[in-house]
Amino acid sequence: MQTASSSSSLEKSYELPDGQVITIGNERFRCPEALFQPSFLGMESVGLHETTYNSIMKCDVDIRKDLYANTVLSGGTTMYPGIADRMQKEITALAPPTMKIKSYELPDGQVITIGNERFRCPEALFQPSFLGMESAGIHETTYNSIMKCDVDIRKDLYANTVLSGGTTMYPGIADRMQKEITALAPPTMKIKIIAPPERKYSVWIGGSILASLSTFQQMWISKQEYDESGPSIVHRKCF
């Protein structure tokens, strides 16, 4: 009785294009499994995950890291629920350990070890939906900002896009920005992403240079002035 009940709970009905309705059970799980274990179909070929792994390992060693971090599923066969998580699990099991785990020492001396989070967390900059946000990625935001500017200066902006701030210190982010914005921008535009080594402190450096200019001294605000007038003093002295 328990077996029959379990089998029934696996059943799901689908309507075909011709209007016919079919009901299937655990075939829903067994059929997709053939992507990972072709032997289910009497085939001797390797699974989808092994094919992906073998393809990456045949590429130049310098680009393997990027390939592991940017494996894209496409096609109707990849629409099975949970296939992305399964691919992640299977390829992680095959990939070299150095691709999976890395240790970092925090400012307090504590050492943490993380795996593919190193790639998944930065991806949220380009796909905020990973964090449940509906906003555009940094590449789309950059593109939209440029396209809102006067048409005469867009060429210069595309050719002089500067990354700054600690969040831009992820390895490979400049190349990723270059690729994404190139895909969005008009074909005739030359795209150049500038990523200075000291960009983690770019804002502070720029602010310190600006504050040291003699022409900026008239905009200086003392603590006493701010305490007396509040934020409005900024508008009075700086704008």
Tab-separated table of C-alpha atoms in Angstrom:
chain	number	residue	atom	x	y	z
A	1	MET	CA	0.000	0.000	0.000
A	2	GLN	CA	2.837	2.381	0.849
A	3	THR	CA	4.586	1.642	-2.452
A	4	ALA	CA	1.436	2.312	-4.442
A	5	SER	CA	0.870	5.573	-2.566
A	6	SER	CA	4.452	6.714	-3.189
A	7	SER	CA	4.173	5.897	-6.884
A	8	SER	CA	0.945	7.874	-7.143
A	9	SER	CA	2.536	10.928	-5.520
A	10	LEU	CA	5.182	10.992	-8.258
A	11	GLU	CA	2.639	11.213	-11.045
A	12	LYS	CA	2.154	14.451	-12.945
A	13	SER	CA	-0.015	15.281	-15.947
A	14	TYR	CA	1.141	17.205	-19.032
A	15	GLU	CA	-0.874	18.554	-21.944
A	16	LEU	CA	0.727	17.972	-25.344
A	17	PRO	CA	0.491	20.489	-28.230
A	18	ASP	CA	-2.313	18.420	-29.819
A	19	GLY	CA	-4.393	18.651	-26.642
A	20	GLN	CA	-3.727	15.095	-25.495
A	21	VAL	CA	-3.003	14.751	-21.773
A	22	ILE	CA	-0.446	12.214	-20.552
A	23	THR	CA	0.339	11.192	-16.989
A	24	ILE	CA	3.818	10.026	-16.042
A	25	GLY	CA	5.443	8.961	-12.791
A	26	ASN	CA	9.079	8.550	-11.895
A	27	GLU	CA	9.998	8.705	-15.596
A	28	ARG	CA	10.130	12.455	-14.916
A	29	PHE	CA	13.308	11.832	-12.971
A	30	ARG	CA	14.694	8.812	-14.799
A	31	CYS	CA	14.679	10.427	-18.250
A	32	PRO	CA	16.728	13.517	-17.264
A	33	GLU	CA	19.128	11.211	-15.401
A	34	ALA	CA	20.161	9.832	-18.786
A	35	LEU	CA	21.885	13.178	-19.409
A	36	PHE	CA	24.293	12.289	-16.618
A	37	GLN	CA	24.227	8.501	-17.065
A	38	PRO	CA	23.774	7.680	-20.789
A	39	SER	CA	24.133	3.997	-19.874
A	40	PHE	CA	20.438	4.171	-18.927
A	41	LEU	CA	19.797	4.337	-22.681
A	42	GLY	CA	22.326	1.637	-23.529
A	43	MET	CA	24.892	4.235	-24.637
A	44	GLU	CA	28.576	4.090	-23.744
A	45	SER	CA	29.196	7.834	-24.001
A	46	VAL	CA	29.993	10.003	-20.978
A	47	GLY	CA	27.461	12.215	-19.230
A	48	LEU	CA	26.826	15.905	-19.749
A	49	HIS	CA	28.944	16.870	-16.746
A	50	GLU	CA	31.904	14.758	-17.876
A	51	THR	CA	31.667	16.138	-21.416
A	52	THR	CA	31.745	19.669	-20.009
A	53	TYR	CA	34.674	18.835	-17.737
A	54	ASN	CA	36.642	17.162	-20.549
A	55	SER	CA	36.056	20.134	-22.855
A	56	ILE	CA	37.338	22.586	-20.240
A	57	MET	CA	40.405	20.474	-19.464
A	58	LYS	CA	41.333	20.466	-23.172
A	59	CYS	CA	41.480	24.278	-23.171
A	60	ASP	CA	44.488	26.420	-22.313
A	61	VAL	CA	45.252	26.254	-18.594
A	62	ASP	CA	45.085	30.054	-18.316
A	63	ILE	CA	41.398	30.184	-19.231
A	64	ARG	CA	40.118	27.118	-17.396
A	65	LYS	CA	39.328	29.101	-14.261
A	66	ASP	CA	37.072	31.444	-16.238
A	67	LEU	CA	35.384	28.529	-17.995
A	68	TYR	CA	34.621	26.753	-14.721
A	69	ALA	CA	33.169	30.002	-13.362
A	70	ASN	CA	31.067	30.753	-16.457
A	71	THR	CA	29.482	27.499	-17.622
A	72	VAL	CA	26.174	28.341	-19.313
A	73	LEU	CA	23.314	25.905	-19.893
A	74	SER	CA	21.246	26.370	-23.044
A	75	GLY	CA	18.607	24.532	-25.037
A	76	GLY	CA	15.304	22.910	-24.165
A	77	THR	CA	16.979	19.812	-22.746
A	78	THR	CA	18.392	21.940	-19.920
A	79	MET	CA	14.950	23.062	-18.729
A	80	TYR	CA	14.545	20.156	-16.315
A	81	PRO	CA	14.042	21.466	-12.743
A	82	GLY	CA	17.221	21.319	-10.673
A	83	ILE	CA	19.589	20.642	-13.572
A	84	ALA	CA	21.767	23.679	-12.772
A	85	ASP	CA	22.292	22.515	-9.176
A	86	ARG	CA	23.036	18.988	-10.381
A	87	MET	CA	25.594	20.252	-12.909
A	88	GLN	CA	27.186	22.406	-10.211
A	89	LYS	CA	27.491	19.387	-7.916
A	90	GLU	CA	28.831	16.998	-10.568
A	91	ILE	CA	31.399	19.372	-12.076
A	92	THR	CA	32.554	20.455	-8.619
A	93	ALA	CA	33.266	16.800	-7.872
A	94	LEU	CA	35.350	16.495	-11.059
A	95	ALA	CA	37.175	19.829	-11.069
A	96	PRO	CA	40.708	20.146	-9.666
A	97	PRO	CA	40.699	20.930	-5.917
A	98	THR	CA	42.462	24.248	-6.538
A	99	MET	CA	39.422	25.349	-8.506
A	100	LYS	CA	37.109	24.571	-5.604
A	101	ILE	CA	38.706	25.651	-2.361
A	102	LYS	CA	40.843	28.600	-1.332
A	103	SER	CA	41.844	29.950	2.062
A	104	TYR	CA	41.836	33.619	3.064
A	105	GLU	CA	43.229	35.298	6.158
A	106	LEU	CA	40.923	37.943	7.624
A	107	PRO	CA	42.219	41.168	9.237
A	108	ASP	CA	41.797	39.619	12.706
A	109	GLY	CA	44.012	36.676	11.762
A	110	GLN	CA	41.176	34.183	11.344
A	111	VAL	CA	41.528	31.929	8.285
A	112	ILE	CA	38.431	30.946	6.320
A	113	THR	CA	38.188	28.423	3.503
A	114	ILE	CA	35.576	28.821	0.776
A	115	GLY	CA	34.693	26.977	-2.418
A	116	ASN	CA	32.651	28.001	-5.423
A	117	GLU	CA	31.199	30.905	-3.440
A	118	ARG	CA	34.256	32.741	-4.775
A	119	PHE	CA	32.591	32.718	-8.172
A	120	ARG	CA	28.920	32.765	-7.220
A	121	CYS	CA	29.091	35.860	-4.978
A	122	PRO	CA	30.694	38.198	-7.560
A	123	GLU	CA	28.200	36.971	-10.161
A	124	ALA	CA	25.499	38.832	-8.216
A	125	LEU	CA	27.071	42.073	-9.479
A	126	PHE	CA	25.994	41.074	-12.976
A	127	GLN	CA	22.882	39.108	-12.017
A	128	PRO	CA	21.295	40.729	-8.930
A	129	SER	CA	18.449	38.230	-9.291
A	130	PHE	CA	20.772	35.788	-7.482
A	131	LEU	CA	20.081	37.891	-4.382
A	132	GLY	CA	16.381	38.226	-5.089
A	133	MET	CA	16.793	41.761	-6.470
A	134	GLU	CA	15.108	43.001	-9.632
A	135	SER	CA	17.694	45.700	-10.406
A	136	ALA	CA	19.996	45.668	-13.434
A	137	GLY	CA	23.573	44.381	-13.256
A	138	ILE	CA	26.551	46.738	-13.148
A	139	HIS	CA	27.151	46.262	-16.879
A	140	GLU	CA	23.581	47.248	-17.725
A	141	THR	CA	23.679	50.165	-15.276
A	142	THR	CA	26.894	51.403	-16.893
A	143	TYR	CA	25.429	51.021	-20.375
A	144	ASN	CA	22.192	52.793	-19.418
A	145	SER	CA	24.130	55.679	-17.846
A	146	ILE	CA	26.235	56.164	-20.969
A	147	MET	CA	23.218	56.028	-23.261
A	148	LYS	CA	21.538	58.789	-21.235
A	149	CYS	CA	24.473	61.122	-21.910
A	150	ASP	CA	24.840	63.414	-24.913
A	151	VAL	CA	25.494	61.422	-28.070
A	152	ASP	CA	28.698	63.399	-28.727
A	153	ILE	CA	30.454	62.127	-25.594
A	154	ARG	CA	29.300	58.507	-25.579
A	155	LYS	CA	32.305	57.380	-27.621
A	156	ASP	CA	34.702	58.786	-25.000
A	157	LEU	CA	32.727	57.251	-22.136
A	158	TYR	CA	32.736	53.793	-23.719
A	159	ALA	CA	36.509	54.081	-24.234
A	160	ASN	CA	37.211	55.313	-20.696
A	161	THR	CA	35.090	53.324	-18.259
A	162	VAL	CA	36.980	53.204	-14.954
A	163	LEU	CA	36.389	50.627	-12.227
A	164	SER	CA	36.839	51.794	-8.635
A	165	GLY	CA	36.135	50.568	-5.126
A	166	GLY	CA	36.854	47.376	-3.221
A	167	THR	CA	33.994	45.504	-4.868
A	168	THR	CA	35.828	45.730	-8.201
A	169	MET	CA	38.867	43.831	-6.903
A	170	TYR	CA	37.488	40.435	-7.934
A	171	PRO	CA	39.873	38.713	-10.392
A	172	GLY	CA	38.682	38.905	-13.994
A	173	ILE	CA	36.034	41.580	-13.411
A	174	ALA	CA	37.548	43.962	-15.983
A	175	ASP	CA	37.436	41.312	-18.718
A	176	ARG	CA	33.870	40.393	-17.757
A	177	MET	CA	32.785	44.058	-17.896
A	178	GLN	CA	34.494	44.417	-21.273
A	179	LYS	CA	32.620	41.405	-22.621
A	180	GLU	CA	29.210	42.393	-21.222
A	181	ILE	CA	29.309	46.039	-22.294
A	182	THR	CA	30.622	45.102	-25.736
A	183	ALA	CA	27.545	42.909	-26.146
A	184	LEU	CA	25.260	45.838	-25.239
A	185	ALA	CA	26.977	48.751	-26.968
A	186	PRO	CA	26.600	49.712	-30.644
A	187	PRO	CA	28.957	47.594	-32.815
A	188	THR	CA	30.983	50.625	-33.924
A	189	MET	CA	31.946	51.582	-30.374
A	190	LYS	CA	35.392	50.851	-28.976
A	191	ILE	CA	35.059	49.566	-25.424
A	192	LYS	CA	37.865	49.974	-22.913
A	193	ILE	CA	37.552	49.087	-19.240
A	194	ILE	CA	40.235	50.648	-17.050
A	195	ALA	CA	41.019	48.841	-13.798
A	196	PRO	CA	43.850	50.627	-11.923
A	197	PRO	CA	45.700	48.395	-9.429
A	198	GLU	CA	45.013	50.950	-6.672
A	199	ARG	CA	41.291	51.189	-7.483
A	200	LYS	CA	40.337	49.913	-4.034
A	201	TYR	CA	41.285	53.370	-2.747
A	202	SER	CA	40.457	55.428	-5.855
A	203	VAL	CA	37.617	57.352	-4.209
A	204	TRP	CA	39.723	58.266	-1.181
A	205	ILE	CA	42.702	59.231	-3.359
A	206	GLY	CA	40.515	61.384	-5.599
A	207	GLY	CA	38.883	63.038	-2.606
A	208	SER	CA	42.231	63.803	-0.975
A	209	ILE	CA	43.565	65.372	-4.181
A	210	LEU	CA	40.429	67.480	-4.593
A	211	ALA	CA	40.530	68.609	-0.966
A	212	SER	CA	44.157	69.708	-1.298
A	213	LEU	CA	43.492	72.057	-4.244
A	214	SER	CA	43.605	75.765	-3.394
A	215	THR	CA	40.439	76.317	-5.431
A	216	PHE	CA	38.604	73.848	-3.210
A	217	GLN	CA	39.465	75.520	0.083
A	218	GLN	CA	36.475	77.864	-0.150
A	219	MET	CA	34.272	74.769	0.003
A	220	TRP	CA	35.828	73.376	3.161
A	221	ILE	CA	33.330	72.860	5.982
A	222	SER	CA	34.414	72.917	9.599
A	223	LYS	CA	32.856	70.707	12.239
A	224	GLN	CA	31.488	73.802	13.940
A	225	GLU	CA	29.769	74.938	10.720
A	226	TYR	CA	28.247	71.513	10.185
A	227	ASP	CA	27.061	71.302	13.797
A	228	GLU	CA	25.415	74.725	13.482
A	229	SER	CA	23.777	74.326	10.042
A	230	GLY	CA	23.516	70.602	9.454
A	231	PRO	CA	23.594	69.050	5.933
A	232	SER	CA	22.304	72.264	4.337
A	233	ILE	CA	25.779	73.798	4.737
A	234	VAL	CA	27.022	71.438	2.013
A	235	HIS	CA	24.579	72.915	-0.508
A	236	ARG	CA	25.427	76.490	0.481
A	237	LYS	CA	29.191	76.122	0.192
A	238	CYS	CA	29.653	73.498	-2.504
A	239	PHE	CA	26.938	74.171	-5.075
